[in-house]
Amino acid sequence: MKCRQLLVKGKAKSVYSTDEKDKLIIEFRDDITAFDGGKKDVLTNKGNYNAEVSAFFFKFLGQNGVKTHFFTMVDPHHMVVKKLDMIPLEVIVRNIAAGSIVRNYPFREGTPLDPPLIVIDYKDDARHDPMLNDEIIIALKLVTPAELKKIKKMALDVNRLLSALLAHQGITLVDFKIEFGRQGKTIYLGDEISMDSMRLWDKKTGESLDKDVYRFEKGDVMAIYHKVAQRITKPVKKP
Ligand code: 5GP
């Protein structure tokens, strides 16, 4: 399958039409950005690592009953997906307090959040992705109340499944952001799930294994992305 027309160019991914009207190709580029695009770089192979991890998670979630947009990879940085009408919500699930919830509210970093917190932001760079509440989401008619309930359930399912998978690999899933879209009346998990959109901490050392390494210059981003992609997708089996 080949890319036809460029439909959307985001900060780190481009979306293309294909010969099939229900399928798109997402290109995972090597661009990395942080702080609303205030910090940007191009890191060779970064797109491949994010695509590899996203594809791995989408396959795993699909096998465990979560409807995702994923079909297959064309090459290491081009993913064939179902065409969705994307919903402009950033659905964040938090198991441990870190990042903006610590900056904006009196949570101490590292505090477990049990049950996990779901926070939903409005996806709008110009407005700096403001946090929504259920009433605003419904008043803006972004989703119906039934769809909101479904999206929250899917987000918690993803959290349960990925937390368990990563725990086996010695990694704590601190938080992550996912996005959803519709085809007809059905809601699918779309976008990506990668080191750019998750906070991952090494269970033993507490080391960051995600975009925080880039945001806060905690080390060699590409070395960490390489290591964590290997760890997630090709875990060493214990005898
Ligand atoms: P925070 O709100 O603490 O900045 O982010 C919470 C989690 O969601 C982190 O894992 C972060 O990487 C992810 N996240 C939040 N907003 C965005 C966004 O606009 N893009 C991406 N890729 N991830 C985000």
Short mmCIF file of C-alpha atoms and ligand atoms in Angstrom, two decimals:
data_model
loop_
_atom_site.label_atom_id
_atom_site.label_comp_id
_atom_site.label_asym_id
_atom_site.label_seq_id
_atom_site.Cartn_x
_atom_site.Cartn_y
_atom_site.Cartn_z
CA MET A 1 0.00 0.00 0.00
CA LYS A 2 1.28 3.48 -0.91
CA CYS A 3 0.81 7.00 0.48
CA ARG A 4 -1.29 9.17 -1.85
CA GLN A 5 -2.17 12.64 -0.62
CA LEU A 6 -0.88 14.31 2.55
CA LEU A 7 -3.98 15.00 4.66
CA VAL A 8 -2.55 16.26 7.96
CA LYS A 9 0.95 17.14 9.12
CA GLY A 10 1.17 17.13 12.91
CA LYS A 11 4.18 17.85 15.12
CA ALA A 12 5.62 14.31 14.85
CA LYS A 13 3.35 12.39 12.45
CA SER A 14 1.91 12.87 8.97
CA VAL A 15 -1.30 11.27 7.74
CA TYR A 16 -1.80 10.24 4.11
CA SER A 17 -4.72 8.95 2.08
CA THR A 18 -4.27 5.62 0.29
CA ASP A 19 -5.88 3.80 -2.65
CA GLU A 20 -8.46 2.38 -0.22
CA LYS A 21 -10.99 4.91 1.02
CA ASP A 22 -11.31 3.38 4.51
CA LYS A 23 -7.56 3.18 5.12
CA LEU A 24 -4.92 5.80 5.88
CA ILE A 25 -1.17 5.64 6.34
CA ILE A 26 0.43 7.33 9.35
CA GLU A 27 4.07 8.28 8.93
CA PHE A 28 5.98 8.43 12.22
CA ARG A 29 8.56 11.14 11.54
CA ASP A 30 11.83 11.71 13.39
CA ASP A 31 10.64 15.09 14.73
CA ILE A 32 10.38 15.43 18.49
CA THR A 33 8.80 18.41 20.22
CA ALA A 34 7.94 19.43 23.77
CA PHE A 35 6.34 22.36 25.60
CA ASP A 36 3.73 23.11 22.89
CA GLY A 37 6.40 22.94 20.20
CA GLY A 38 8.68 25.39 22.10
CA LYS A 39 11.48 22.80 22.03
CA LYS A 40 12.04 20.80 18.82
CA ASP A 41 14.61 18.51 17.28
CA VAL A 42 15.00 15.83 14.65
CA LEU A 43 16.39 12.57 16.04
CA THR A 44 17.32 9.87 13.54
CA ASN A 45 15.18 6.71 13.93
CA LYS A 46 12.97 8.16 16.65
CA GLY A 47 9.92 7.64 14.38
CA ASN A 48 10.77 3.96 13.93
CA TYR A 49 10.95 3.34 17.67
CA ASN A 50 7.60 5.03 18.33
CA ALA A 51 5.96 3.21 15.42
CA GLU A 52 7.35 -0.15 16.58
CA VAL A 53 6.10 0.32 20.15
CA SER A 54 2.71 1.68 19.00
CA ALA A 55 2.19 -1.25 16.63
CA PHE A 56 3.14 -3.70 19.38
CA PHE A 57 0.67 -2.13 21.84
CA PHE A 58 -2.14 -1.87 19.27
CA LYS A 59 -1.74 -5.57 18.37
CA PHE A 60 -1.69 -6.58 22.03
CA LEU A 61 -4.74 -4.43 22.86
CA GLY A 62 -6.60 -5.75 19.81
CA GLN A 63 -5.93 -9.32 20.95
CA ASN A 64 -7.39 -8.35 24.31
CA GLY A 65 -10.68 -6.94 23.05
CA VAL A 66 -9.86 -3.23 22.59
CA LYS A 67 -10.99 -1.88 19.18
CA THR A 68 -8.05 -0.03 17.62
CA HIS A 69 -7.41 1.60 14.23
CA PHE A 70 -4.30 -0.54 13.57
CA PHE A 71 -4.01 -2.80 10.50
CA THR A 72 -0.34 -3.36 9.72
CA MET A 73 3.07 -1.75 9.16
CA VAL A 74 4.20 -0.98 5.59
CA ASP A 75 7.79 -0.37 6.71
CA PRO A 76 9.37 0.64 10.06
CA HIS A 77 7.78 4.10 10.11
CA HIS A 78 4.57 3.79 8.04
CA MET A 79 1.47 2.31 9.68
CA VAL A 80 -1.77 1.41 7.87
CA VAL A 81 -4.81 2.34 9.96
CA LYS A 82 -8.57 2.52 9.74
CA LYS A 83 -9.82 5.95 8.67
CA LEU A 84 -11.55 7.57 11.66
CA ASP A 85 -13.24 10.86 12.40
CA MET A 86 -10.93 11.88 15.22
CA ILE A 87 -12.45 13.28 18.41
CA PRO A 88 -10.42 16.28 19.67
CA LEU A 89 -9.93 14.92 23.17
CA GLU A 90 -6.67 13.92 24.84
CA VAL A 91 -7.63 11.22 27.32
CA ILE A 92 -4.97 10.92 30.01
CA VAL A 93 -4.89 8.12 32.55
CA ARG A 94 -2.69 8.63 35.61
CA ASN A 95 -1.54 5.87 37.97
CA ILE A 96 1.08 7.96 39.75
CA ALA A 97 1.20 11.73 40.21
CA ALA A 98 3.73 13.33 37.83
CA GLY A 99 3.94 16.10 35.26
CA SER A 100 1.19 18.70 34.94
CA ILE A 101 -0.98 17.29 37.75
CA VAL A 102 1.90 17.95 40.16
CA ARG A 103 2.59 21.39 38.68
CA ASN A 104 -1.07 22.46 38.81
CA TYR A 105 -2.48 20.73 41.91
CA PRO A 106 -1.11 19.92 45.36
CA PHE A 107 -0.11 16.32 44.53
CA ARG A 108 3.38 15.15 45.51
CA GLU A 109 5.33 13.57 42.61
CA GLY A 110 5.32 9.78 42.91
CA THR A 111 2.07 9.52 44.90
CA PRO A 112 0.05 6.48 43.72
CA LEU A 113 -3.40 7.39 42.39
CA ASP A 114 -5.72 4.52 43.19
CA PRO A 115 -8.18 4.32 41.50
CA PRO A 116 -6.37 5.79 38.50
CA LEU A 117 -7.31 9.35 37.54
CA ILE A 118 -8.77 10.07 34.13
CA VAL A 119 -8.13 13.63 32.96
CA ILE A 120 -9.43 14.84 29.61
CA ASP A 121 -7.90 17.78 27.76
CA TYR A 122 -9.25 19.63 24.72
CA LYS A 123 -6.84 18.96 21.84
CA ASP A 124 -6.12 22.50 20.67
CA ASP A 125 -2.52 23.71 20.55
CA ALA A 126 -3.58 27.37 20.21
CA ARG A 127 -5.42 27.08 23.54
CA HIS A 128 -2.64 24.96 25.11
CA ASP A 129 -4.87 21.84 25.42
CA PRO A 130 -7.03 23.07 28.35
CA MET A 131 -8.40 20.54 30.80
CA LEU A 132 -12.12 19.79 30.33
CA ASN A 133 -14.78 18.37 32.60
CA ASP A 134 -17.70 16.14 31.63
CA GLU A 135 -20.14 19.06 31.47
CA ILE A 136 -17.92 21.08 29.12
CA ILE A 137 -17.33 18.01 26.92
CA ILE A 138 -21.08 17.44 26.58
CA ALA A 139 -21.89 21.17 26.17
CA LEU A 140 -19.34 21.39 23.34
CA LYS A 141 -21.02 18.29 21.81
CA LEU A 142 -17.60 16.67 21.38
CA VAL A 143 -19.16 13.30 22.29
CA THR A 144 -22.50 12.06 23.62
CA PRO A 145 -22.79 11.05 27.29
CA ALA A 146 -22.85 7.39 26.20
CA GLU A 147 -19.69 7.86 24.10
CA LEU A 148 -17.95 9.58 27.02
CA LYS A 149 -18.75 6.61 29.24
CA LYS A 150 -17.44 4.22 26.57
CA ILE A 151 -14.24 6.26 26.08
CA LYS A 152 -13.54 6.25 29.83
CA LYS A 153 -14.10 2.50 30.01
CA MET A 154 -11.80 1.91 27.04
CA ALA A 155 -9.14 4.16 28.63
CA LEU A 156 -9.26 2.15 31.86
CA ASP A 157 -9.12 -1.13 29.90
CA VAL A 158 -6.02 0.12 28.07
CA ASN A 159 -4.51 1.15 31.40
CA ARG A 160 -5.16 -2.23 33.02
CA LEU A 161 -3.78 -4.17 30.06
CA LEU A 162 -0.69 -2.03 29.45
CA SER A 163 0.13 -1.64 33.16
CA ALA A 164 0.20 -5.43 33.53
CA LEU A 165 2.19 -5.98 30.33
CA LEU A 166 4.79 -3.35 31.24
CA ALA A 167 5.02 -4.53 34.86
CA HIS A 168 6.26 -7.91 33.50
CA GLN A 169 9.00 -6.00 31.74
CA GLY A 170 10.04 -4.15 34.91
CA ILE A 171 8.42 -0.87 33.85
CA THR A 172 5.84 1.22 35.76
CA LEU A 173 3.19 2.88 33.59
CA VAL A 174 2.97 6.23 35.38
CA ASP A 175 0.56 7.90 32.94
CA PHE A 176 -0.30 8.08 29.25
CA LYS A 177 -2.38 9.99 26.72
CA ILE A 178 -4.59 8.35 24.12
CA GLU A 179 -6.97 9.60 21.45
CA PHE A 180 -10.14 8.15 19.99
CA GLY A 181 -12.10 8.41 16.76
CA ARG A 182 -15.32 7.13 15.25
CA GLN A 183 -16.16 5.09 12.22
CA GLY A 184 -19.94 5.20 12.01
CA LYS A 185 -21.15 4.73 15.56
CA THR A 186 -18.19 2.69 16.70
CA ILE A 187 -15.41 4.24 18.79
CA TYR A 188 -11.85 3.10 18.07
CA LEU A 189 -8.56 3.82 19.77
CA GLY A 190 -6.52 5.90 17.30
CA ASP A 191 -3.32 7.98 17.12
CA GLU A 192 -0.30 6.35 18.81
CA ILE A 193 0.81 4.92 22.13
CA SER A 194 4.53 5.41 22.40
CA MET A 195 7.33 6.82 24.52
CA ASP A 196 6.21 10.29 23.31
CA SER A 197 2.77 9.88 24.89
CA MET A 198 3.50 7.83 28.03
CA ARG A 199 5.43 8.32 31.24
CA LEU A 200 7.41 5.15 32.00
CA TRP A 201 9.63 4.60 35.01
CA ASP A 202 12.07 1.75 35.51
CA LYS A 203 10.67 -0.24 38.42
CA LYS A 204 14.08 -0.79 40.03
CA THR A 205 15.88 2.50 39.46
CA GLY A 206 13.01 4.97 38.91
CA GLU A 207 14.80 6.12 35.73
CA SER A 208 12.59 7.89 33.13
CA LEU A 209 12.20 5.84 29.95
CA ASP A 210 10.11 8.31 27.90
CA LYS A 211 9.90 11.82 26.49
CA ASP A 212 10.69 13.34 29.91
CA VAL A 213 14.33 12.43 29.04
CA TYR A 214 14.02 14.89 26.14
CA ARG A 215 11.84 17.46 27.93
CA PHE A 216 14.15 17.77 30.93
CA GLU A 217 17.47 16.69 29.34
CA LYS A 218 17.82 13.70 31.62
CA GLY A 219 20.14 11.78 29.27
CA ASP A 220 20.57 10.39 25.76
CA VAL A 221 17.00 10.26 24.40
CA MET A 222 17.78 7.99 21.48
CA ALA A 223 19.74 5.51 23.60
CA ILE A 224 16.78 5.34 26.02
CA TYR A 225 14.16 5.04 23.21
CA HIS A 226 16.21 2.23 21.63
CA LYS A 227 16.57 0.41 24.95
CA VAL A 228 12.94 0.78 25.98
CA ALA A 229 11.58 -0.21 22.54
CA GLN A 230 13.67 -3.42 22.76
CA ARG A 231 12.55 -4.03 26.32
CA ILE A 232 8.86 -3.60 25.45
CA THR A 233 8.69 -5.42 22.13
CA LYS A 234 11.37 -8.09 22.60
CA PRO A 235 11.39 -8.88 26.32
CA VAL A 236 14.02 -11.37 27.46
CA LYS A 237 12.24 -14.50 28.66
CA LYS A 238 13.24 -15.55 32.15
CA PRO A 239 14.23 -19.24 32.33
P1 5GP B 1 1.11 15.90 31.47
O1 5GP B 1 -0.30 16.42 31.55
O2 5GP B 1 1.63 15.48 32.81
O3 5GP B 1 2.01 16.83 30.73
O4 5GP B 1 1.04 14.58 30.57
C1 5GP B 1 0.43 13.40 31.03
C2 5GP B 1 0.76 12.27 30.06
O5 5GP B 1 0.10 12.47 28.83
C3 5GP B 1 2.25 12.17 29.74
O6 5GP B 1 2.57 10.79 29.58
C4 5GP B 1 2.39 12.91 28.42
O7 5GP B 1 3.45 12.41 27.64
C5 5GP B 1 1.04 12.67 27.78
N1 5GP B 1 0.57 13.86 27.04
C6 5GP B 1 -0.15 14.91 27.52
N2 5GP B 1 -0.38 15.82 26.55
C7 5GP B 1 0.20 15.34 25.43
C8 5GP B 1 0.31 15.82 24.08
O8 5GP B 1 -0.20 16.89 23.70
N3 5GP B 1 1.00 15.01 23.22
C9 5GP B 1 1.56 13.82 23.60
N4 5GP B 1 2.24 13.08 22.69
N5 5GP B 1 1.46 13.34 24.86
C10 5GP B 1 0.81 14.09 25.76
#
